[in-house]
CSV table of C-alpha atoms in Angstrom, one decimal:
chain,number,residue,atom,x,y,z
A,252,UNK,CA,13.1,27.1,22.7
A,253,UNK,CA,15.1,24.9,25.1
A,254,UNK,CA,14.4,27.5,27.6
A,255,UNK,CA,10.8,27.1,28.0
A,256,UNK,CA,9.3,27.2,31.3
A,257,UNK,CA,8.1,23.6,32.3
A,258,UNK,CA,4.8,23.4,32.8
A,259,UNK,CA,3.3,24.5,36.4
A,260,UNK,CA,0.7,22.1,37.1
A,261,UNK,CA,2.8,19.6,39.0
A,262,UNK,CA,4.9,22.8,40.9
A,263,UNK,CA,1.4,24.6,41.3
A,264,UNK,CA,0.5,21.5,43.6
A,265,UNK,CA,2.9,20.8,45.4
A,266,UNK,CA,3.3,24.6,46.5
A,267,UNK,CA,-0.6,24.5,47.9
A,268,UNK,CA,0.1,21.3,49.9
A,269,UNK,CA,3.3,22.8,51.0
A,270,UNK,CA,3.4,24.2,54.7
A,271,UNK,CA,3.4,28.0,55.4
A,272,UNK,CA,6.4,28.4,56.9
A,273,UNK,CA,9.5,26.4,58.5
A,274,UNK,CA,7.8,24.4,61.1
A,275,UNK,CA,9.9,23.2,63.8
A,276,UNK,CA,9.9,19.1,64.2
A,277,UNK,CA,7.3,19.5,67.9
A,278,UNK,CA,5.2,21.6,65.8
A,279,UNK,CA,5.6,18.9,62.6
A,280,UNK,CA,4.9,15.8,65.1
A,281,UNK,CA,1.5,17.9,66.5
A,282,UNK,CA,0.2,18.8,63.3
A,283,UNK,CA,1.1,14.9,61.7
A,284,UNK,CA,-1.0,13.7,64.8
A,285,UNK,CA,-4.2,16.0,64.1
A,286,UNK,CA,-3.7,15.6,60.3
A,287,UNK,CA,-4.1,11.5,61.6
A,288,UNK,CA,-6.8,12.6,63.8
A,289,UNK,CA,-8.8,14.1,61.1
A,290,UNK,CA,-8.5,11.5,58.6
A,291,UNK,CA,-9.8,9.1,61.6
A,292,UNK,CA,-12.8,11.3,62.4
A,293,UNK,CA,-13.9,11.6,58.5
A,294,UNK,CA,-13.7,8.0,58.8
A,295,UNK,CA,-15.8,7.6,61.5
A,296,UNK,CA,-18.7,9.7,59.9
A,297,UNK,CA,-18.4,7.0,57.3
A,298,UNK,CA,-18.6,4.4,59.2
A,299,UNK,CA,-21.3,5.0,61.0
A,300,UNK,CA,-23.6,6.4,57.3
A,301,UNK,CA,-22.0,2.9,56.3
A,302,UNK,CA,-24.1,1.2,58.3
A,303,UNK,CA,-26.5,2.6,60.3
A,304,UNK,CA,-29.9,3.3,59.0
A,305,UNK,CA,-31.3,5.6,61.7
A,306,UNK,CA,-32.5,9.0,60.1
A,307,UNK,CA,-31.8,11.2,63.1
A,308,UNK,CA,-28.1,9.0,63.4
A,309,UNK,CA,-27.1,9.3,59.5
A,310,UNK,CA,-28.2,13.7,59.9
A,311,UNK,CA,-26.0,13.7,62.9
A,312,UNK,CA,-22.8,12.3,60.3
A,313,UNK,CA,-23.6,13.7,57.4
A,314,UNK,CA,-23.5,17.2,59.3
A,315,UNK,CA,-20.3,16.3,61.2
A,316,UNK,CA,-18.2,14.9,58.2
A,317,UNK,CA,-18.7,17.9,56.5
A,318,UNK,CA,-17.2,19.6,59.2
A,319,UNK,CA,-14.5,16.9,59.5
A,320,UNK,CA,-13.6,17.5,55.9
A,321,UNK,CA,-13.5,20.9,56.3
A,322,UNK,CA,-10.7,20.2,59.0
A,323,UNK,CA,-8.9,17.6,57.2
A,324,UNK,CA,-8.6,20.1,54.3
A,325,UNK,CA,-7.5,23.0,56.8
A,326,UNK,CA,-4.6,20.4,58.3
A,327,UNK,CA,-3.7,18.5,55.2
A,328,UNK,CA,-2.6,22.5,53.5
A,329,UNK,CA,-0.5,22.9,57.3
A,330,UNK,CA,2.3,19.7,56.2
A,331,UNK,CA,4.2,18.8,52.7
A,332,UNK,CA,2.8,15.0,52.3
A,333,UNK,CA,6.3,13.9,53.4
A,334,UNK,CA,4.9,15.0,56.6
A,335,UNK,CA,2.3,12.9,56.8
A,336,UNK,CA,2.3,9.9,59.4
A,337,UNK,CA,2.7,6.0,57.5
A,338,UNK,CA,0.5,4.9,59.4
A,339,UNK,CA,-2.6,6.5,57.2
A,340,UNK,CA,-4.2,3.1,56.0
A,341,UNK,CA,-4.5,1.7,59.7
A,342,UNK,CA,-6.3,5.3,60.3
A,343,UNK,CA,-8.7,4.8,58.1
A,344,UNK,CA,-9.2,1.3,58.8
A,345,UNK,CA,-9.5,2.1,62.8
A,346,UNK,CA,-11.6,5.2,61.9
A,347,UNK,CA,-14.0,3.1,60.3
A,348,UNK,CA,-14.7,0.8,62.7
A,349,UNK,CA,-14.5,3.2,65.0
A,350,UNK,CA,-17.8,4.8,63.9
A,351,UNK,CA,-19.4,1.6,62.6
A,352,UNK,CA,-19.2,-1.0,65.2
A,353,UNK,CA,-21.2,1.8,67.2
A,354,UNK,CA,-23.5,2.2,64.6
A,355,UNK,CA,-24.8,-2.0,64.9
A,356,UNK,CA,-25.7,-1.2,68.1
A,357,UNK,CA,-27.9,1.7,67.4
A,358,UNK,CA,-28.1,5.8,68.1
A,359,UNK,CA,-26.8,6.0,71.5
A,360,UNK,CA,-23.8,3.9,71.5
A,361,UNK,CA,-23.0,6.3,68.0
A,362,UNK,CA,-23.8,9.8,70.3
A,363,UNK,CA,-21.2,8.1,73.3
A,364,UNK,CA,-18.5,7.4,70.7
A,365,UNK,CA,-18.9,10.8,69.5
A,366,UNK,CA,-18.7,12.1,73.1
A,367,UNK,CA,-15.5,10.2,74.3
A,368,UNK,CA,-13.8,11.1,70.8
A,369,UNK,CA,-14.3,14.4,71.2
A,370,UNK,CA,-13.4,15.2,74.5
A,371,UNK,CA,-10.4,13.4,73.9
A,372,UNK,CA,-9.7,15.8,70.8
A,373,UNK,CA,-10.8,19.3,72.9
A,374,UNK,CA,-7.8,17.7,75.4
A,375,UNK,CA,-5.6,17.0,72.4
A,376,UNK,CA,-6.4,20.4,70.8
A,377,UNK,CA,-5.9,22.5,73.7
A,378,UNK,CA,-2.9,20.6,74.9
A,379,UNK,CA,-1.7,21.7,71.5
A,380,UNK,CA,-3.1,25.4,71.7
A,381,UNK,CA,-1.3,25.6,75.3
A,382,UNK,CA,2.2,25.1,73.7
A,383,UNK,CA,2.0,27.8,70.7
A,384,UNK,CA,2.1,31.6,71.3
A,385,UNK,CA,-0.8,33.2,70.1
A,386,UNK,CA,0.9,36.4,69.1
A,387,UNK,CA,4.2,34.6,67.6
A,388,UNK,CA,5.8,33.0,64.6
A,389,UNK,CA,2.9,30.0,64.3
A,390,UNK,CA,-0.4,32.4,65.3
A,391,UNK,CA,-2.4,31.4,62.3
A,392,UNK,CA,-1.7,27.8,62.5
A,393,UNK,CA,-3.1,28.5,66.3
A,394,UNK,CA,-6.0,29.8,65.5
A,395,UNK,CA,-6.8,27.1,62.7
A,396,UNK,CA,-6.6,24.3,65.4
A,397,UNK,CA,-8.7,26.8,68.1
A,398,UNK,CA,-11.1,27.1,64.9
A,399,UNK,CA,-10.9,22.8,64.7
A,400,UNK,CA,-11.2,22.7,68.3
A,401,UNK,CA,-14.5,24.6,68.9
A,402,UNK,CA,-16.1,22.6,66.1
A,403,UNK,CA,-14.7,19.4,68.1
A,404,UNK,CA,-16.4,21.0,71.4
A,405,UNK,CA,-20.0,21.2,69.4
A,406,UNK,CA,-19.6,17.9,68.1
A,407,UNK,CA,-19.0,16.8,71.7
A,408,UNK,CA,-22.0,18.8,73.2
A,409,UNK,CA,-24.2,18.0,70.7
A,410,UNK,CA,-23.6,13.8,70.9
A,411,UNK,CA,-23.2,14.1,74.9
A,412,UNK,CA,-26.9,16.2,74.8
A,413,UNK,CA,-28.1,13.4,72.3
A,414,UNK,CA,-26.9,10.2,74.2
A,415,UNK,CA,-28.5,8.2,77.4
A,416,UNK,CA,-26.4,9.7,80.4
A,417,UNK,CA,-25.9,6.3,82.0
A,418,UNK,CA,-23.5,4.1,79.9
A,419,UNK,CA,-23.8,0.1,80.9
A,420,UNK,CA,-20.5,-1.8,81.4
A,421,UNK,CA,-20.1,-2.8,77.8
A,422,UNK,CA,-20.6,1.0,77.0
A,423,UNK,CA,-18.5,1.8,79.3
A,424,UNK,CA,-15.8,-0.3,78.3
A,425,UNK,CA,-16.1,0.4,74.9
A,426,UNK,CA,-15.5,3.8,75.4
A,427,UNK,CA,-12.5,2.9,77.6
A,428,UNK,CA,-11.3,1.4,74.2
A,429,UNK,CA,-11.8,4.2,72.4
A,430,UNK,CA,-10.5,6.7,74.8
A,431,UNK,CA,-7.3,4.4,75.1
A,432,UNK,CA,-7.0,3.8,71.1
A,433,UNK,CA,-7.4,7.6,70.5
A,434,UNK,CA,-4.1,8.0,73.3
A,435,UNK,CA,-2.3,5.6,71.3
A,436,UNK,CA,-3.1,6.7,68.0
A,437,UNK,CA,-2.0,10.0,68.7
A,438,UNK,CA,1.5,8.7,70.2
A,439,UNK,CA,2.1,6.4,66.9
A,440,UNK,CA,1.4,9.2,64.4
A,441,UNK,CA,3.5,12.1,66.3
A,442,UNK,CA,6.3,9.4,65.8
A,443,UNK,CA,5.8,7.1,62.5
């Protein structure tokens, strides 16, 4: 008997949080930095269904952080939870915020969040999708962030099509912010 098999419930998850393959540290920081990213964008969706009570707004999250959650899913099964960036709490935290302080000031500061966050991403993605082959080694992990990315470009399309075109100064500087944060973010978690 003291050769019984342990039990496989604690190997059986760790192996489906584990990364397909060897993944080479550029590929490990990209990955750690969308796997940020998503966490951040479920957060956001959340935010704003924290606080706003606009019907057309809280449709408009609920949709997207279903897709988000989709995502983070896709990423989080990509990179062993050592993999993860530290900086996860401040994430959420930011992420938060991100979609709620928006959401005091009503639908279309929401929908021009939601643009410059997402065009930032598309950039992000593609930047991304630029440095992988897509008939080599890492082809499926490729097409899982081209996948992420076109959901990304709808989300975009679909807040820029809902928003007021013309953004006054605090708009526009508030989307500076964001714009800026999202730079920064992504720089922190590719590192810590």
């Amino acid at each position: 008997m003291a050769n019984v098999a342990p039990k496989t419930s604690q190997p059986v998850a760790k192996a489906a949080n584990a990364p397909q393959h060897s993944l080479p540290a550029w590929l490990v920081a990209d990955l750690r930095s969308d796997h940020a990213g998503e966490v951040g964008a479920v957060m956001i969706y959340r935010g704003i269904l924290a606080v706003s009570r606009d019907a057309k707004v809280r449709a408009f999250a609920q949709h997207h952080l279903a897709t988000e959650e989709t995502h983070l899913q896709r990423i989080t099964a990509l990179l062993a939870q050592e993999q993860y960036t530290r900086l996860l709490p401040l994430w959420r935290f930011m992420g938060w915020l991100t979609g709620a302080l928006p959401a005091l000031l009503g639908a279309n500061s929401v929908f021009a969040t939601i643009d410059v966050v997402e065009t930032f991403v598309d950039r992000h993605y593609q930047e991304q999708l630029n440095r992988i082959d897509p008939d080599g080694k890492f082809a499926d992990i490729r097409l899982t962030l081209a996948e992420c990315q076109a959901d990304e470009i709808a989300h975009r399309d679909e807040a820029r099509g809902l928003a007021t075109p013309v953004r006054g100064p605090l708009l526009s500087l508030w989307a500076l912010v964001v714009k800026s944060g999202s730079a920064a973010a992504v720089w922190a978690a590719r590192r810590i």
